[in-house]
Each structure stands twice: as C-alpha cells, then as structure tokens.
Short mmCIF file of N, CA and C in Angstrom, two decimals:
data_model
loop_
_atom_site.label_atom_id
_atom_site.label_comp_id
_atom_site.label_asym_id
_atom_site.label_seq_id
_atom_site.Cartn_x
_atom_site.Cartn_y
_atom_site.Cartn_z
N MET A 46 9.20 24.54 6.18
CA MET A 46 8.30 24.67 5.05
C MET A 46 6.88 24.26 5.45
N ARG A 47 6.77 23.16 6.22
CA ARG A 47 5.45 22.71 6.67
C ARG A 47 4.79 23.75 7.57
N ALA A 48 5.59 24.37 8.42
CA ALA A 48 5.04 25.38 9.32
C ALA A 48 4.48 26.55 8.52
N LEU A 49 5.14 26.93 7.45
CA LEU A 49 4.68 28.03 6.60
C LEU A 49 3.36 27.67 5.92
N ILE A 50 3.26 26.44 5.42
CA ILE A 50 2.02 26.00 4.76
C ILE A 50 0.89 25.94 5.78
N LEU A 51 1.15 25.37 6.95
CA LEU A 51 0.12 25.28 7.98
C LEU A 51 -0.33 26.66 8.44
N THR A 52 0.61 27.58 8.57
CA THR A 52 0.27 28.94 8.97
C THR A 52 -0.60 29.60 7.90
N GLY A 53 -0.26 29.40 6.65
CA GLY A 53 -1.05 29.96 5.54
C GLY A 53 -2.44 29.39 5.50
N LEU A 54 -2.57 28.07 5.66
CA LEU A 54 -3.88 27.43 5.67
C LEU A 54 -4.73 27.89 6.86
N LEU A 55 -4.09 28.01 8.01
CA LEU A 55 -4.80 28.48 9.20
C LEU A 55 -5.28 29.93 9.01
N GLY A 56 -4.44 30.76 8.43
CA GLY A 56 -4.83 32.15 8.16
C GLY A 56 -5.98 32.23 7.16
N PHE A 57 -5.93 31.40 6.11
CA PHE A 57 -7.01 31.37 5.13
C PHE A 57 -8.31 30.92 5.77
N ALA A 58 -8.25 29.86 6.60
CA ALA A 58 -9.45 29.35 7.27
C ALA A 58 -10.03 30.40 8.20
N THR A 59 -9.18 31.15 8.87
CA THR A 59 -9.64 32.19 9.78
C THR A 59 -10.34 33.31 9.00
N LEU A 60 -9.73 33.75 7.91
CA LEU A 60 -10.31 34.85 7.12
C LEU A 60 -11.56 34.43 6.37
N SER A 61 -11.70 33.15 6.04
CA SER A 61 -12.88 32.72 5.28
C SER A 61 -14.15 32.84 6.11
N GLY A 62 -14.02 32.89 7.44
CA GLY A 62 -15.19 33.07 8.30
C GLY A 62 -15.59 34.52 8.47
N CYS A 63 -14.76 35.43 8.02
CA CYS A 63 -15.07 36.86 8.16
C CYS A 63 -16.07 37.29 7.09
N THR A 64 -16.74 38.37 7.36
CA THR A 64 -17.68 38.92 6.40
C THR A 64 -16.96 39.92 5.52
N PHE A 65 -17.07 39.71 4.22
CA PHE A 65 -16.43 40.60 3.26
C PHE A 65 -17.47 41.56 2.71
N PRO A 66 -17.06 42.77 2.36
CA PRO A 66 -18.01 43.72 1.78
C PRO A 66 -18.60 43.16 0.49
N GLY A 67 -19.84 43.48 0.23
CA GLY A 67 -20.49 43.04 -0.99
C GLY A 67 -21.21 41.71 -0.85
N VAL A 68 -21.13 41.09 0.30
CA VAL A 68 -21.84 39.83 0.50
C VAL A 68 -23.28 40.16 0.86
N TYR A 69 -24.22 39.53 0.16
CA TYR A 69 -25.64 39.78 0.42
C TYR A 69 -26.05 39.12 1.71
N LYS A 70 -26.75 39.86 2.55
CA LYS A 70 -27.26 39.32 3.81
C LYS A 70 -28.77 39.32 3.75
N LEU A 71 -29.36 38.23 4.22
CA LEU A 71 -30.81 38.08 4.19
C LEU A 71 -31.48 38.90 5.27
N ASN A 72 -32.75 39.24 5.01
CA ASN A 72 -33.58 39.83 6.04
C ASN A 72 -34.04 38.70 6.95
N VAL A 73 -33.99 38.93 8.25
CA VAL A 73 -34.34 37.90 9.21
C VAL A 73 -35.51 38.37 10.06
N GLN A 74 -36.59 37.59 10.04
CA GLN A 74 -37.74 37.86 10.88
C GLN A 74 -37.78 36.79 11.97
N GLN A 75 -37.92 37.21 13.20
CA GLN A 75 -37.99 36.25 14.30
C GLN A 75 -39.14 36.62 15.21
N GLY A 76 -39.87 35.63 15.66
CA GLY A 76 -40.94 35.85 16.62
C GLY A 76 -42.31 35.78 16.01
N ASN A 77 -43.28 36.33 16.70
CA ASN A 77 -44.68 36.33 16.29
C ASN A 77 -45.02 37.63 15.58
N ILE A 78 -45.66 37.52 14.44
CA ILE A 78 -46.17 38.71 13.78
C ILE A 78 -47.53 39.03 14.41
N VAL A 79 -47.63 40.18 15.02
CA VAL A 79 -48.86 40.61 15.67
C VAL A 79 -49.29 41.92 15.01
N THR A 80 -50.55 41.97 14.61
CA THR A 80 -51.06 43.19 13.98
C THR A 80 -52.04 43.87 14.91
N GLN A 81 -52.33 45.12 14.62
CA GLN A 81 -53.31 45.88 15.40
C GLN A 81 -54.69 45.25 15.29
N ASP A 82 -55.00 44.66 14.12
CA ASP A 82 -56.29 43.99 13.94
C ASP A 82 -56.42 42.79 14.87
N MET A 83 -55.35 42.05 15.05
CA MET A 83 -55.38 40.90 15.95
C MET A 83 -55.64 41.35 17.38
N LEU A 84 -54.96 42.41 17.79
CA LEU A 84 -55.15 42.91 19.14
C LEU A 84 -56.57 43.45 19.34
N ALA A 85 -57.14 44.03 18.29
CA ALA A 85 -58.50 44.57 18.39
C ALA A 85 -59.54 43.46 18.56
N GLU A 86 -59.24 42.27 18.05
CA GLU A 86 -60.18 41.16 18.17
C GLU A 86 -60.14 40.48 19.54
N LEU A 87 -59.12 40.75 20.34
CA LEU A 87 -59.05 40.16 21.68
C LEU A 87 -60.12 40.77 22.57
N LYS A 88 -60.87 39.93 23.23
CA LYS A 88 -61.93 40.39 24.13
C LYS A 88 -61.70 39.81 25.52
N PRO A 89 -61.87 40.61 26.56
CA PRO A 89 -61.74 40.08 27.93
C PRO A 89 -62.67 38.89 28.13
N GLY A 90 -62.15 37.87 28.82
CA GLY A 90 -62.94 36.67 29.08
C GLY A 90 -62.67 35.53 28.11
N MET A 91 -61.83 35.77 27.07
CA MET A 91 -61.51 34.71 26.12
C MET A 91 -60.66 33.65 26.81
N THR A 92 -60.85 32.38 26.41
CA THR A 92 -60.05 31.29 26.97
C THR A 92 -58.69 31.26 26.30
N ASP A 93 -57.76 30.51 26.88
CA ASP A 93 -56.43 30.43 26.30
C ASP A 93 -56.47 29.83 24.90
N ARG A 94 -57.37 28.87 24.64
CA ARG A 94 -57.49 28.28 23.30
C ARG A 94 -57.98 29.31 22.28
N GLN A 95 -58.90 30.14 22.67
CA GLN A 95 -59.39 31.18 21.77
C GLN A 95 -58.28 32.17 21.45
N VAL A 96 -57.48 32.50 22.46
CA VAL A 96 -56.37 33.43 22.24
C VAL A 96 -55.33 32.81 21.32
N ILE A 97 -55.01 31.54 21.51
CA ILE A 97 -54.04 30.85 20.65
C ILE A 97 -54.56 30.78 19.22
N TYR A 98 -55.86 30.53 19.05
CA TYR A 98 -56.45 30.49 17.71
C TYR A 98 -56.29 31.84 17.01
N LEU A 99 -56.47 32.89 17.74
CA LEU A 99 -56.41 34.24 17.18
C LEU A 99 -54.97 34.73 16.99
N MET A 100 -54.14 34.53 18.01
CA MET A 100 -52.80 35.13 18.03
C MET A 100 -51.67 34.15 17.67
N GLY A 101 -51.93 32.86 17.77
CA GLY A 101 -50.87 31.87 17.63
C GLY A 101 -50.22 31.62 18.99
N ASN A 102 -49.35 30.63 19.03
CA ASN A 102 -48.65 30.32 20.28
C ASN A 102 -47.66 31.42 20.60
N PRO A 103 -47.54 31.78 21.86
CA PRO A 103 -46.58 32.83 22.23
C PRO A 103 -45.14 32.35 22.12
N VAL A 104 -44.25 33.29 21.91
CA VAL A 104 -42.83 32.96 21.86
C VAL A 104 -42.35 32.48 23.22
N ALA A 105 -42.82 33.12 24.27
CA ALA A 105 -42.37 32.77 25.61
C ALA A 105 -43.53 32.84 26.59
N ARG A 106 -43.56 31.84 27.45
CA ARG A 106 -44.52 31.86 28.56
C ARG A 106 -43.71 31.92 29.83
N ASN A 107 -44.18 32.66 30.79
CA ASN A 107 -43.50 32.79 32.06
C ASN A 107 -43.60 31.44 32.79
N PRO A 108 -42.48 30.79 33.08
CA PRO A 108 -42.54 29.47 33.74
C PRO A 108 -43.06 29.55 35.17
N PHE A 109 -43.03 30.70 35.78
CA PHE A 109 -43.48 30.86 37.15
C PHE A 109 -44.93 31.32 37.25
N SER A 110 -45.48 31.79 36.15
CA SER A 110 -46.85 32.28 36.16
C SER A 110 -47.47 32.06 34.78
N GLU A 111 -48.57 31.35 34.73
CA GLU A 111 -49.27 31.13 33.46
C GLU A 111 -50.16 32.32 33.10
N GLN A 112 -50.03 33.41 33.84
CA GLN A 112 -50.91 34.56 33.64
C GLN A 112 -50.33 35.59 32.68
N GLU A 113 -49.17 35.33 32.11
CA GLU A 113 -48.56 36.26 31.14
C GLU A 113 -47.99 35.48 29.97
N TRP A 114 -48.33 35.93 28.77
CA TRP A 114 -47.76 35.36 27.55
C TRP A 114 -47.04 36.49 26.82
N GLU A 115 -45.86 36.19 26.33
CA GLU A 115 -45.04 37.19 25.63
C GLU A 115 -45.04 36.93 24.13
N TYR A 116 -45.35 37.96 23.37
CA TYR A 116 -45.27 37.91 21.91
C TYR A 116 -44.19 38.91 21.50
N LEU A 117 -43.09 38.39 20.99
CA LEU A 117 -41.93 39.21 20.61
C LEU A 117 -41.74 39.13 19.11
N TYR A 118 -41.22 40.20 18.53
CA TYR A 118 -40.94 40.21 17.10
C TYR A 118 -39.73 41.09 16.84
N THR A 119 -38.85 40.63 15.97
CA THR A 119 -37.70 41.41 15.54
C THR A 119 -37.52 41.23 14.04
N LEU A 120 -37.33 42.32 13.33
CA LEU A 120 -37.00 42.29 11.91
C LEU A 120 -35.63 42.89 11.75
N GLU A 121 -34.73 42.13 11.16
CA GLU A 121 -33.36 42.57 10.97
C GLU A 121 -33.07 42.60 9.48
N LYS A 122 -32.68 43.77 8.98
CA LYS A 122 -32.31 43.92 7.57
C LYS A 122 -30.82 44.16 7.50
N ARG A 123 -30.13 43.20 6.96
CA ARG A 123 -28.67 43.31 6.77
C ARG A 123 -27.96 43.76 8.05
N ASP A 124 -28.17 43.04 9.12
CA ASP A 124 -27.55 43.27 10.43
C ASP A 124 -27.99 44.55 11.12
N GLU A 125 -29.05 45.17 10.66
CA GLU A 125 -29.58 46.37 11.31
C GLU A 125 -31.02 46.07 11.75
N ILE A 126 -31.31 46.26 13.02
CA ILE A 126 -32.66 46.00 13.51
C ILE A 126 -33.57 47.13 13.07
N VAL A 127 -34.54 46.78 12.23
CA VAL A 127 -35.45 47.76 11.65
C VAL A 127 -36.71 47.89 12.49
N LYS A 128 -37.20 46.77 12.98
CA LYS A 128 -38.46 46.79 13.72
C LYS A 128 -38.36 45.80 14.87
N ARG A 129 -38.85 46.23 16.01
CA ARG A 129 -38.88 45.36 17.19
C ARG A 129 -40.09 45.76 18.03
N TYR A 130 -40.86 44.78 18.44
CA TYR A 130 -41.94 45.08 19.37
C TYR A 130 -42.16 43.92 20.32
N HIS A 131 -42.85 44.23 21.40
CA HIS A 131 -43.08 43.27 22.48
C HIS A 131 -44.48 43.52 23.02
N VAL A 132 -45.32 42.49 22.93
CA VAL A 132 -46.68 42.57 23.44
C VAL A 132 -46.85 41.47 24.49
N THR A 133 -47.39 41.83 25.64
CA THR A 133 -47.64 40.87 26.72
C THR A 133 -49.15 40.75 26.94
N LEU A 134 -49.65 39.51 26.87
CA LEU A 134 -51.06 39.26 27.16
C LEU A 134 -51.18 38.82 28.61
N HIS A 135 -52.16 39.35 29.30
CA HIS A 135 -52.36 39.04 30.72
C HIS A 135 -53.66 38.26 30.90
N PHE A 136 -53.61 37.28 31.79
CA PHE A 136 -54.76 36.44 32.10
C PHE A 136 -55.08 36.57 33.57
N ASP A 137 -56.36 36.36 33.92
CA ASP A 137 -56.76 36.44 35.33
C ASP A 137 -56.52 35.09 36.01
N ALA A 138 -56.93 34.98 37.27
CA ALA A 138 -56.69 33.76 38.06
C ALA A 138 -57.43 32.55 37.49
N GLN A 139 -58.53 32.76 36.77
CA GLN A 139 -59.27 31.65 36.18
C GLN A 139 -58.69 31.23 34.83
N GLY A 140 -57.67 31.92 34.35
CA GLY A 140 -57.06 31.59 33.07
C GLY A 140 -57.74 32.24 31.89
N LEU A 141 -58.54 33.27 32.12
CA LEU A 141 -59.22 33.98 31.04
C LEU A 141 -58.46 35.26 30.71
N TYR A 142 -58.44 35.60 29.42
CA TYR A 142 -57.74 36.80 28.97
C TYR A 142 -58.34 38.04 29.63
N SER A 143 -57.46 38.96 30.10
CA SER A 143 -57.96 40.19 30.70
C SER A 143 -57.53 41.44 29.91
N HIS A 144 -56.24 41.58 29.58
CA HIS A 144 -55.78 42.76 28.84
C HIS A 144 -54.38 42.50 28.28
N TYR A 145 -53.90 43.44 27.48
CA TYR A 145 -52.53 43.34 26.96
C TYR A 145 -51.78 44.64 27.25
N THR A 146 -50.46 44.52 27.26
CA THR A 146 -49.60 45.69 27.37
C THR A 146 -48.63 45.66 26.20
N GLY A 147 -48.13 46.82 25.84
CA GLY A 147 -47.23 46.92 24.69
C GLY A 147 -48.02 47.38 23.48
N SER A 148 -47.33 47.55 22.38
CA SER A 148 -47.99 47.97 21.15
C SER A 148 -47.18 47.49 19.96
N VAL A 149 -47.81 47.54 18.81
CA VAL A 149 -47.14 47.17 17.57
C VAL A 149 -46.99 48.41 16.71
N PRO A 150 -45.99 48.45 15.85
CA PRO A 150 -45.82 49.62 14.98
C PRO A 150 -46.99 49.76 14.00
N ASP A 151 -47.24 50.97 13.56
CA ASP A 151 -48.34 51.22 12.63
C ASP A 151 -48.06 50.68 11.24
N ASP A 152 -46.83 50.85 10.76
CA ASP A 152 -46.52 50.41 9.40
C ASP A 152 -46.31 48.90 9.38
N GLU A 153 -46.82 48.28 8.34
CA GLU A 153 -46.72 46.84 8.20
C GLU A 153 -45.57 46.49 7.26
N PHE A 154 -45.00 45.32 7.46
CA PHE A 154 -43.92 44.82 6.62
C PHE A 154 -44.40 43.57 5.91
N SER A 155 -44.27 43.54 4.60
CA SER A 155 -44.72 42.38 3.85
C SER A 155 -43.55 41.71 3.15
N GLU A 156 -43.79 40.51 2.68
CA GLU A 156 -42.76 39.76 1.96
C GLU A 156 -42.34 40.51 0.69
N ASP A 157 -43.28 41.22 0.06
CA ASP A 157 -42.96 41.97 -1.15
C ASP A 157 -41.91 43.03 -0.88
N ASP A 158 -41.95 43.65 0.29
CA ASP A 158 -40.98 44.67 0.63
C ASP A 158 -39.56 44.10 0.65
N GLN A 159 -39.41 42.84 1.02
CA GLN A 159 -38.09 42.23 1.09
C GLN A 159 -37.47 42.09 -0.30
N SER A 160 -38.29 41.83 -1.31
CA SER A 160 -37.76 41.62 -2.65
C SER A 160 -37.15 42.90 -3.22
N LYS A 161 -37.52 44.06 -2.69
CA LYS A 161 -36.95 45.32 -3.19
C LYS A 161 -35.48 45.47 -2.81
N ASP A 162 -35.04 44.77 -1.76
CA ASP A 162 -33.67 44.89 -1.29
C ASP A 162 -32.69 43.95 -1.98
N ILE A 163 -33.20 43.01 -2.79
CA ILE A 163 -32.31 42.05 -3.46
C ILE A 163 -31.67 42.73 -4.65
N PRO A 164 -30.34 42.62 -4.77
CA PRO A 164 -29.68 43.20 -5.95
C PRO A 164 -30.24 42.57 -7.24
N GLU A 165 -30.31 43.34 -8.32
CA GLU A 165 -30.91 42.89 -9.59
C GLU A 165 -30.30 41.57 -10.08
N GLU A 166 -28.98 41.42 -9.97
CA GLU A 166 -28.33 40.22 -10.50
C GLU A 166 -28.64 38.97 -9.68
N GLU A 167 -29.18 39.13 -8.47
CA GLU A 167 -29.49 37.99 -7.63
C GLU A 167 -30.98 37.67 -7.59
N LYS A 168 -31.81 38.49 -8.23
CA LYS A 168 -33.25 38.27 -8.20
C LYS A 168 -33.61 37.07 -9.09
N PRO A 169 -34.53 36.22 -8.63
CA PRO A 169 -35.01 35.15 -9.50
C PRO A 169 -35.85 35.73 -10.62
N ALA A 170 -36.05 34.96 -11.67
CA ALA A 170 -36.77 35.45 -12.84
C ALA A 170 -38.19 35.89 -12.50
N SER A 171 -38.80 35.26 -11.50
CA SER A 171 -40.18 35.60 -11.14
C SER A 171 -40.30 37.00 -10.56
N LEU A 172 -39.21 37.57 -10.04
CA LEU A 172 -39.26 38.91 -9.46
C LEU A 172 -38.80 40.00 -10.42
N LEU A 173 -38.23 39.61 -11.55
CA LEU A 173 -37.76 40.60 -12.50
C LEU A 173 -38.94 41.17 -13.27
N PRO A 174 -38.88 42.48 -13.61
CA PRO A 174 -39.98 43.08 -14.39
C PRO A 174 -40.05 42.46 -15.78
N SER A 175 -41.25 42.19 -16.26
CA SER A 175 -41.41 41.62 -17.59
C SER A 175 -41.18 42.70 -18.63
N GLU A 176 -40.60 42.27 -19.74
CA GLU A 176 -40.28 43.24 -20.81
C GLU A 176 -41.30 43.23 -21.88
#
C-alpha cells in the first residue's frame, strides 16, 4: 500500500513540473536594447566611457581582447524567439571606438506591444479599456 502511495506521489510531482496547455507564458527580453539611433550617434575616436554612456555596458567583453564589445539581444514570446540581434563594437589599439559590425532590426518592440498578448481575464485593471 505504501509503495502505491509513494508511486502516486512521485508521479504527481513529476507531472506537476510539466507544462500544461493554457498556461500563460511571459515574454522574455534578454540582453542590451540597441537602436539604430544609438548606433548613429557612435563616432570614431570615442572613449570607452563615452561609448558606455551612449550604449550601456556590453553583455559580453572578450576576455582575451579589450578591443571588442558584444551587444546581444533576444526577445522570446511564449517560447518562440521573435527577435534576435548581435552588434559588435570594435576599438583600436589606443582603446578608442573605431566601428561596429552587425545590425539591429528596423521594427521596434515596446512594452505596450507586450500587453496585447495578455489574455483579457489576466489583464490588470490599468490595461483594460475604460467603459
């Protein structure tokens, strides 16, 4: 009898970790948000502090070379990757910005866009249309 109860509890615990249909999944943004306007403001000869002020700290710096900074971004909507980009900033031997490689998508994603994906019954009162 104990073995049956333990088996049932173990099975329940195992299934409770599974994803069931109808469960709401959040949109997940990871990395640095980089816009075309930010890239347009970068000028050759800028110091690393000026670049950080403009772009923010990079997600990853090459531990073997301080001449490349990586700006990565991923947007995941309900387990589907919707947007991903990778921009690398390059610096010269003196530590001054020289150029970037990579690009960002043209369309922008805002916080307001995320609220459109929330089911009506789960929306807070502030997002519901006023009557």
